[in-house]
PDB file of C-alpha atoms in Angstrom:
ATOM      1  CA  MET A 854      69.237 193.136 199.340  1.00 56.00           C
ATOM      2  CA  GLY A 855      70.738 194.569 202.507  1.00 69.00           C
ATOM      3  CA  LYS A 856      73.693 197.040 202.573  1.00 89.00           C
ATOM      4  CA  THR A 857      75.414 198.769 205.466  1.00 93.00           C
ATOM      5  CA  ILE A 858      74.383 202.357 206.130  1.00 95.00           C
ATOM      6  CA  ALA A 859      76.570 205.176 207.188  1.00 97.00           C
ATOM      7  CA  VAL A 860      75.516 207.109 210.375  1.00 97.00           C
ATOM      8  CA  THR A 861      76.710 210.318 211.713  1.00 98.00           C
ATOM      9  CA  ASP A 862      76.456 212.335 214.933  1.00 97.00           C
ATOM     10  CA  SER A 863      73.547 214.230 213.582  1.00 98.00           C
ATOM     11  CA  ASP A 864      71.476 211.280 212.391  1.00 97.00           C
ATOM     12  CA  PHE A 865      72.461 208.605 214.940  1.00 96.00           C
ATOM     13  CA  GLU A 866      69.368 209.079 217.081  1.00 94.00           C
ATOM     14  CA  ASN A 867      66.956 208.791 214.059  1.00 95.00           C
ATOM     15  CA  LEU A 868      68.681 205.967 212.233  1.00 95.00           C
ATOM     16  CA  VAL A 869      69.827 203.925 215.261  1.00 94.00           C
ATOM     17  CA  LEU A 870      68.129 204.837 218.503  1.00 92.00           C
ATOM     18  CA  LYS A 871      64.699 205.267 216.974  1.00 92.00           C
ATOM     19  CA  ALA A 872      64.988 202.297 214.451  1.00 92.00           C
ATOM     20  CA  THR A 873      62.130 199.638 214.612  1.00 89.00           C
ATOM     21  CA  ASP A 874      64.561 196.776 213.896  1.00 88.00           C
ATOM     22  CA  PRO A 875      67.724 195.958 215.702  1.00 91.00           C
ATOM     23  CA  VAL A 876      70.871 197.876 214.576  1.00 94.00           C
ATOM     24  CA  LEU A 877      74.387 196.733 214.904  1.00 93.00           C
ATOM     25  CA  VAL A 878      76.742 199.820 214.858  1.00 94.00           C
ATOM     26  CA  ASP A 879      80.298 199.360 213.774  1.00 94.00           C
ATOM     27  CA  PHE A 880      82.540 202.248 215.153  1.00 95.00           C
ATOM     28  CA  TRP A 881      85.441 202.339 212.625  1.00 95.00           C
ATOM     29  CA  ALA A 882      88.003 204.650 210.942  1.00 96.00           C
ATOM     30  CA  THR A 883      89.400 204.579 207.374  1.00 96.00           C
ATOM     31  CA  TRP A 884      93.029 204.078 208.595  1.00 97.00           C
ATOM     32  CA  CYS A 885      92.095 201.158 210.885  1.00 94.00           C
ATOM     33  CA  ARG A 886      93.354 197.874 209.340  1.00 94.00           C
ATOM     34  CA  PRO A 887      91.218 195.540 211.612  1.00 92.00           C
ATOM     35  CA  CYS A 888      88.109 197.628 210.597  1.00 93.00           C
ATOM     36  CA  GLN A 889      88.906 197.028 206.928  1.00 94.00           C
ATOM     37  CA  MET A 890      89.184 193.360 207.660  1.00 93.00           C
ATOM     38  CA  VAL A 891      85.800 193.202 209.287  1.00 93.00           C
ATOM     39  CA  ALA A 892      83.997 195.248 206.628  1.00 93.00           C
ATOM     40  CA  PRO A 893      83.503 192.356 204.007  1.00 93.00           C
ATOM     41  CA  ILE A 894      82.076 190.219 206.827  1.00 93.00           C
ATOM     42  CA  LEU A 895      79.582 192.918 207.833  1.00 94.00           C
ATOM     43  CA  GLU A 896      78.507 193.294 204.207  1.00 93.00           C
ATOM     44  CA  GLU A 897      77.966 189.645 204.040  1.00 93.00           C
ATOM     45  CA  LEU A 898      75.918 189.733 207.203  1.00 92.00           C
ATOM     46  CA  THR A 899      73.702 192.489 205.759  1.00 92.00           C
ATOM     47  CA  GLN A 900      72.668 189.972 203.044  1.00 92.00           C
ATOM     48  CA  GLU A 901      72.259 187.145 205.482  1.00 91.00           C
ATOM     49  CA  TYR A 902      70.034 189.191 207.868  1.00 90.00           C
ATOM     50  CA  SER A 903      68.383 191.512 205.494  1.00 89.00           C
ATOM     51  CA  GLY A 904      64.977 192.692 206.813  1.00 88.00           C
ATOM     52  CA  LYS A 905      65.957 191.467 210.404  1.00 89.00           C
ATOM     53  CA  LEU A 906      69.028 193.585 211.290  1.00 91.00           C
ATOM     54  CA  THR A 907      70.430 196.891 210.086  1.00 93.00           C
ATOM     55  CA  ILE A 908      74.118 197.184 210.021  1.00 95.00           C
ATOM     56  CA  ALA A 909      75.366 200.769 210.492  1.00 96.00           C
ATOM     57  CA  LYS A 910      78.798 202.203 210.250  1.00 97.00           C
ATOM     58  CA  LEU A 911      79.967 205.348 212.141  1.00 97.00           C
ATOM     59  CA  ASP A 912      83.382 206.867 211.250  1.00 97.00           C
ATOM     60  CA  VAL A 913      84.823 207.759 214.667  1.00 97.00           C
ATOM     61  CA  ASP A 914      87.123 210.470 213.228  1.00 97.00           C
ATOM     62  CA  GLN A 915      84.239 212.249 211.607  1.00 97.00           C
ATOM     63  CA  ASN A 916      81.790 211.652 214.372  1.00 97.00           C
ATOM     64  CA  GLN A 917      83.582 211.986 217.756  1.00 96.00           C
ATOM     65  CA  GLN A 918      80.541 213.104 219.817  1.00 97.00           C
ATOM     66  CA  THR A 919      78.721 209.754 219.347  1.00 95.00           C
ATOM     67  CA  ALA A 920      81.953 207.784 219.778  1.00 94.00           C
ATOM     68  CA  GLN A 921      82.656 209.584 223.105  1.00 94.00           C
ATOM     69  CA  LYS A 922      79.037 209.142 224.312  1.00 93.00           C
ATOM     70  CA  TYR A 923      79.300 205.437 223.920  1.00 90.00           C
ATOM     71  CA  ARG A 924      82.890 205.358 225.359  1.00 91.00           C
ATOM     72  CA  VAL A 925      84.486 203.855 222.407  1.00 91.00           C
ATOM     73  CA  MET A 926      88.106 203.585 223.328  1.00 91.00           C
ATOM     74  CA  SER A 927      89.395 201.287 220.528  1.00 91.00           C
ATOM     75  CA  ILE A 928      88.299 200.275 217.051  1.00 91.00           C
ATOM     76  CA  PRO A 929      86.630 198.289 215.681  1.00 92.00           C
ATOM     77  CA  THR A 930      83.894 198.438 218.391  1.00 91.00           C
ATOM     78  CA  MET A 931      80.370 197.192 217.748  1.00 92.00           C
ATOM     79  CA  ILE A 932      77.226 197.733 219.710  1.00 91.00           C
ATOM     80  CA  ILE A 933      73.789 196.251 219.252  1.00 89.00           C
ATOM     81  CA  GLN A 934      70.860 198.509 219.769  1.00 84.00           C
ATOM     82  CA  GLY A 935      67.179 197.301 219.939  1.00 75.00           C
ATOM     83  CA  TRP A 936      67.533 193.731 221.126  1.00 60.00           C
ATOM     84  CA  GLN A 937      66.211 192.775 224.502  1.00 49.00           C
ATOM     85  CA  THR A 938      69.040 190.388 224.836  1.00 41.00           C
ATOM     86  CA  VAL A 939      72.550 190.682 223.378  1.00 42.00           C
ATOM     87  CA  ALA A 940      73.175 188.483 220.395  1.00 42.00           C
ATOM     88  CA  ASN A 941      76.046 186.010 220.249  1.00 43.00           C
ATOM     89  CA  ILE A 942      78.850 188.091 218.798  1.00 44.00           C
ATOM     90  CA  ALA A 943      80.914 184.750 218.508  1.00 40.00           C
ATOM     91  CA  ALA A 944      79.242 184.322 215.184  1.00 43.00           C
ATOM     92  CA  LEU A 945      81.674 187.102 213.781  1.00 45.00           C
ATOM     93  CA  ASN A 946      84.520 184.839 214.818  1.00 47.00           C
ATOM     94  CA  LEU A 947      83.055 181.971 212.919  1.00 44.00           C
ATOM     95  CA  LYS A 948      82.788 183.953 209.752  1.00 51.00           C
ATOM     96  CA  THR A 949      86.607 184.739 209.885  1.00 47.00           C
ATOM     97  CA  SER A 950      87.678 181.074 210.559  1.00 46.00           C
TER      98      SER A 950
END
């Protein structure tokens, strides 16, 4: 069964950039209410896409270097690493409907 993984500035390269499978990175913070609302949906998606997609969470307050590198200006922000084409993010909207 899939589960989200926590990533940090120090392990972002190994866990995300060098991953063999696609990785969706959720840039979030503990105080962010919209981030809290998205979290259960991401947990559900880890089950649905287990073995096909890794979902990683990066706390922007604790890992400012990576957030700045990817120009994260607001949260939640999500990026997908490792796919040749960008997935249809509209699927996240369908889960909340």
